Coordinates of C-alpha atoms in Angstrom, one line a residue:
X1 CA 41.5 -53.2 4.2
X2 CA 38.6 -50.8 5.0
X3 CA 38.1 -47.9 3.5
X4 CA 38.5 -44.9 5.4
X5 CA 35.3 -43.1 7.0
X6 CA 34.5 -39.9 5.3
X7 CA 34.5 -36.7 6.9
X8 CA 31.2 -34.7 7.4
X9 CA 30.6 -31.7 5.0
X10 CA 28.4 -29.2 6.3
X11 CA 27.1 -27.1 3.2
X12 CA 25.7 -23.7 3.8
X13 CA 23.6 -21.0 2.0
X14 CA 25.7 -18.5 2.0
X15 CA 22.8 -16.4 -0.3
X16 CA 20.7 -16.3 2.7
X17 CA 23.1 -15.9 5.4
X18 CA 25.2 -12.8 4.0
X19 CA 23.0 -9.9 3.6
X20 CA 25.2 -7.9 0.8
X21 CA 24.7 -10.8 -1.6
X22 CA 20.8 -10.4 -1.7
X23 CA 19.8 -9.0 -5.1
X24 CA 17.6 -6.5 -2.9
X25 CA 20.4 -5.4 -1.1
X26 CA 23.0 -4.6 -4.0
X27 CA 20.1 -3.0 -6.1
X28 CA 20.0 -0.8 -2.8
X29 CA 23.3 0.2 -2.8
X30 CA 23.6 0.5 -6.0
X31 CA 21.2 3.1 -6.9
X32 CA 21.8 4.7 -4.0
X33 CA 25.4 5.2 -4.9
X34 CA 24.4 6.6 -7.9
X35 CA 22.1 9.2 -7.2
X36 CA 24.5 10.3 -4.6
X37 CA 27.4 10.6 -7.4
X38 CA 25.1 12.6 -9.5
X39 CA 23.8 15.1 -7.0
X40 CA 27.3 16.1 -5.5
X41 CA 28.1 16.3 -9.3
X42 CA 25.8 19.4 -9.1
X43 CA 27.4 20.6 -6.0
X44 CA 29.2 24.7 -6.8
X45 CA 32.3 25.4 -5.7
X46 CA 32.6 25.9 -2.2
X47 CA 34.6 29.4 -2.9
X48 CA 31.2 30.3 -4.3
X49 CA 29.7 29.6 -0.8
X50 CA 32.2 31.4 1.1
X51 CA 33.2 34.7 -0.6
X52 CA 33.1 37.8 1.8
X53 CA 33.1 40.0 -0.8
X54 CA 29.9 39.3 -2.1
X55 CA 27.7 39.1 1.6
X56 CA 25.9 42.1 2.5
X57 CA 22.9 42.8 4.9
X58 CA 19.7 42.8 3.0
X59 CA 17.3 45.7 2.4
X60 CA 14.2 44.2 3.4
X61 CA 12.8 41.0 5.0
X62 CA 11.3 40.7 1.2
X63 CA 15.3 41.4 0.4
X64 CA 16.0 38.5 2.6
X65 CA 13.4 36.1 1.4
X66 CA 14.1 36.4 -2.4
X67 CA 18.1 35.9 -1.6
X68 CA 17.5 32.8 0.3
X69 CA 15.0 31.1 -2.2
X70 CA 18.1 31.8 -5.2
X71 CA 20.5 31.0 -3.1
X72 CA 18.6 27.4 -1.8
X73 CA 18.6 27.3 -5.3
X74 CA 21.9 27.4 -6.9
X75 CA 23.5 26.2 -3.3
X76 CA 21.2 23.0 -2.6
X77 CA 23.8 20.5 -2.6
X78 CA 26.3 22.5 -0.9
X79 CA 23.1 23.3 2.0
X80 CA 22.1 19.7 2.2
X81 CA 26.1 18.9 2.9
X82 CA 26.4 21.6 5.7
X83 CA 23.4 20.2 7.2
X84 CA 24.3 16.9 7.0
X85 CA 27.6 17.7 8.5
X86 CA 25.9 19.3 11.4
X87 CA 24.1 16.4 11.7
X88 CA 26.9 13.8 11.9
X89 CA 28.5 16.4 14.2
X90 CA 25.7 16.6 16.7
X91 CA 25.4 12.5 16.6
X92 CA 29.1 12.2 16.8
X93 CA 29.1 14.6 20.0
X94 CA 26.2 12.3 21.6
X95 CA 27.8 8.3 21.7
X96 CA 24.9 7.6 23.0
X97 CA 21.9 8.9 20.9
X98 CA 24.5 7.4 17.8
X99 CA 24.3 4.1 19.0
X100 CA 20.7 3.9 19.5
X101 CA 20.0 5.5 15.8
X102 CA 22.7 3.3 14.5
X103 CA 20.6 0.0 16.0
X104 CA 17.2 1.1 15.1
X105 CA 18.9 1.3 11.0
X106 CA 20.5 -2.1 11.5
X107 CA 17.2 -3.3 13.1
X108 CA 15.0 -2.0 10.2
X109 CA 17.9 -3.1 7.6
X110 CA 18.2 -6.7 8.9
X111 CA 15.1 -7.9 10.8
X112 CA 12.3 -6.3 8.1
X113 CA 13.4 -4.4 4.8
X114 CA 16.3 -7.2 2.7
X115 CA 15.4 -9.7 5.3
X116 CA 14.6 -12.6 3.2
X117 CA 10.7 -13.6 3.3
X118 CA 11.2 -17.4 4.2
X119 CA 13.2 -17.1 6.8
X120 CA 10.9 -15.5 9.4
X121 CA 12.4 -14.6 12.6
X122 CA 13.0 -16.5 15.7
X123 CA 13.4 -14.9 19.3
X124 CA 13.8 -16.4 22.8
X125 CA 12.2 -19.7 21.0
X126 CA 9.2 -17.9 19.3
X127 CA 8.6 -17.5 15.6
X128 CA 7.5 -14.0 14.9
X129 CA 5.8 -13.0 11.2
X130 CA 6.6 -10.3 9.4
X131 CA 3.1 -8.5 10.5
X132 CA 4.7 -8.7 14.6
X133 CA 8.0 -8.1 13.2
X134 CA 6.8 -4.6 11.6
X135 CA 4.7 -3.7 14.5
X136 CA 7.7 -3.9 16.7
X137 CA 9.6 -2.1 14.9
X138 CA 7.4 0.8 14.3
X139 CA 7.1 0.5 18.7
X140 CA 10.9 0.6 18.6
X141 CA 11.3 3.8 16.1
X142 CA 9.0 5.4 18.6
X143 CA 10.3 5.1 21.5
X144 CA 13.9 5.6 20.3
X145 CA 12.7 8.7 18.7
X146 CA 10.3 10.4 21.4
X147 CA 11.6 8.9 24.5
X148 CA 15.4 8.7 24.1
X149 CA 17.6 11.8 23.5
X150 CA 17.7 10.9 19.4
X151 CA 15.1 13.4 18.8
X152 CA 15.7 16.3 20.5
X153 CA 19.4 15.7 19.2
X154 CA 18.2 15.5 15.4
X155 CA 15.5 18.8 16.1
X156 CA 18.5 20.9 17.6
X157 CA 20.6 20.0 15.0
X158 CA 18.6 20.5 12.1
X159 CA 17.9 23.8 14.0
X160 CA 21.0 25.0 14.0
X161 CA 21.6 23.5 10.5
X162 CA 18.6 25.9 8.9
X163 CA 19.7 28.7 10.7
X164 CA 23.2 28.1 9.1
X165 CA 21.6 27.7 5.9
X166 CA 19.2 30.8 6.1
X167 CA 21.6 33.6 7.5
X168 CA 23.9 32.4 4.9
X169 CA 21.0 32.4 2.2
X170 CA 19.7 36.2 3.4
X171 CA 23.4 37.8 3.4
X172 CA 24.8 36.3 0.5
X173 CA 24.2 38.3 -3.0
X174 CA 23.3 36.0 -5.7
X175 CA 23.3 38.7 -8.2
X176 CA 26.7 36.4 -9.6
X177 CA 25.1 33.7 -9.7
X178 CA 24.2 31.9 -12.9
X179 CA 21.4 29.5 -13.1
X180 CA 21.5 27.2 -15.5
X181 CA 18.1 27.8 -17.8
X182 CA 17.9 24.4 -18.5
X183 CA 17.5 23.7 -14.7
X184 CA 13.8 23.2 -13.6
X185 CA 11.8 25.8 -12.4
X186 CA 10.6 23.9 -9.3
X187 CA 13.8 22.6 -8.7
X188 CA 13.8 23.1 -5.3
X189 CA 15.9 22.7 -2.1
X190 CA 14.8 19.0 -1.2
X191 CA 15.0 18.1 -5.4
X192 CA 18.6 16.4 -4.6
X193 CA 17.6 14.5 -1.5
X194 CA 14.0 13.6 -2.9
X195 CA 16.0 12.0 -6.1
X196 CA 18.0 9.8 -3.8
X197 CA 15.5 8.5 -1.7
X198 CA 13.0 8.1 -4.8
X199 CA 15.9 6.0 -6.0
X200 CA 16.7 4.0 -2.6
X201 CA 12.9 3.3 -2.0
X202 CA 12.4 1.9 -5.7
X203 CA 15.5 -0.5 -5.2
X204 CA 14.0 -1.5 -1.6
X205 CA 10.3 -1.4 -2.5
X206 CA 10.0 -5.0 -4.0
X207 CA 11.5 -6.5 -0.7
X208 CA 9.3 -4.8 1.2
X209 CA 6.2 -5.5 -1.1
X210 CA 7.2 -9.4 -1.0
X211 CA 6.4 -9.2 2.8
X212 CA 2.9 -7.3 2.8

């Protein structure tokens, strides 16, 4: 009797083929989660941020100034979360410019920064290195930017984020407000988004540095 032909067993690398199991990747996230979790665990109250009995016009334009540098401050989380929010709001209001920004991230995230470096990549038949690949990408990020309608929908809303920020930071009086005195004194209002990218680009930096 003969014994029966075995069946064909394809094997594959599912290390190099799935993008959330490279050790780059879940570094990434990891440390990205994290400094997220502790900045918003320095975010104040939001009653804090939106008590009418403590906004008055200022004095001065010197009045203005000094209430908006304590209020950036003590309300830095809570201003980078209104600003993001105005943000997503603009981008969410704009499919379009969205989708574009949304592609050029994916592009960066999978053809260049946790893409693994043997496995180069391959377009319309033509191996591209890493050096092309970058070049093309840094093309693509500018004309996305400064020829598409991502940029002018990232100025205006940042625009209309700051001026959120800074009427809010000239009327409101921080005279209630406690600092903590342990808080540094140059802690400024880019300190919480500064540690999280410092984070995110030491988690994606020996990716990157595998490829240059």
């Amino acid at each position: 009797m003969a014994n029966p032909t075995p069946l064909p067993i394809t094997t594959t690398d599912t290390d190099q083929s799935s993008l959330t199991t490279t050790p780059a990747f879940r570094a990434f996230i990891s440390r990205l989660t994290s400094s997220l979790r502790q900045g918003f665990s320095q975010r104040r109250p939001w009653y804090e941020l939106v008590d009418r009995s403590a906004l008055s016009r200022p004095d001065s334009v010197t009045d203005a100034v000094t209430r908006i540098r304590k209020n950036l401050t003590y309300f830095k989380v809570n201003y980078i979360t209104l600003l993001a929010l105005t943000i997503g709001f603009s981008l969410l209001s704009n499919p379009f410019s969205l989708i574009l920004l949304l592609s050029l991230l994916a592009a960066w995230t999978f053809l260049y920064v946790f893409k693994a470096p043997d496995s180069p990549v391959v377009l319309f038949g033509r191996t591209f290195s890493d050096y092309e690949t970058l070049g093309a990408l840094i093309v693509l990020t500018i004309v996305v930017v400064f020829l598409t309608s991502v940029g002018s929908v990232l100025i205006s809303a940042l625009m209309i984020g700051f001026g959120i920020v800074c009427a809010h930071g000239a009327f409101r009086v921080p005279e209630d407000l406690f600092l903590d005195e342990q808080e540094p004194v140059n802690a400024g209002f880019l300190s919480f988004l500064g540690g999280a990218a410092s984070s995110a680009a030491a988690a994606a930096a020996p990716a990157v540095a595998s490829r240059v």
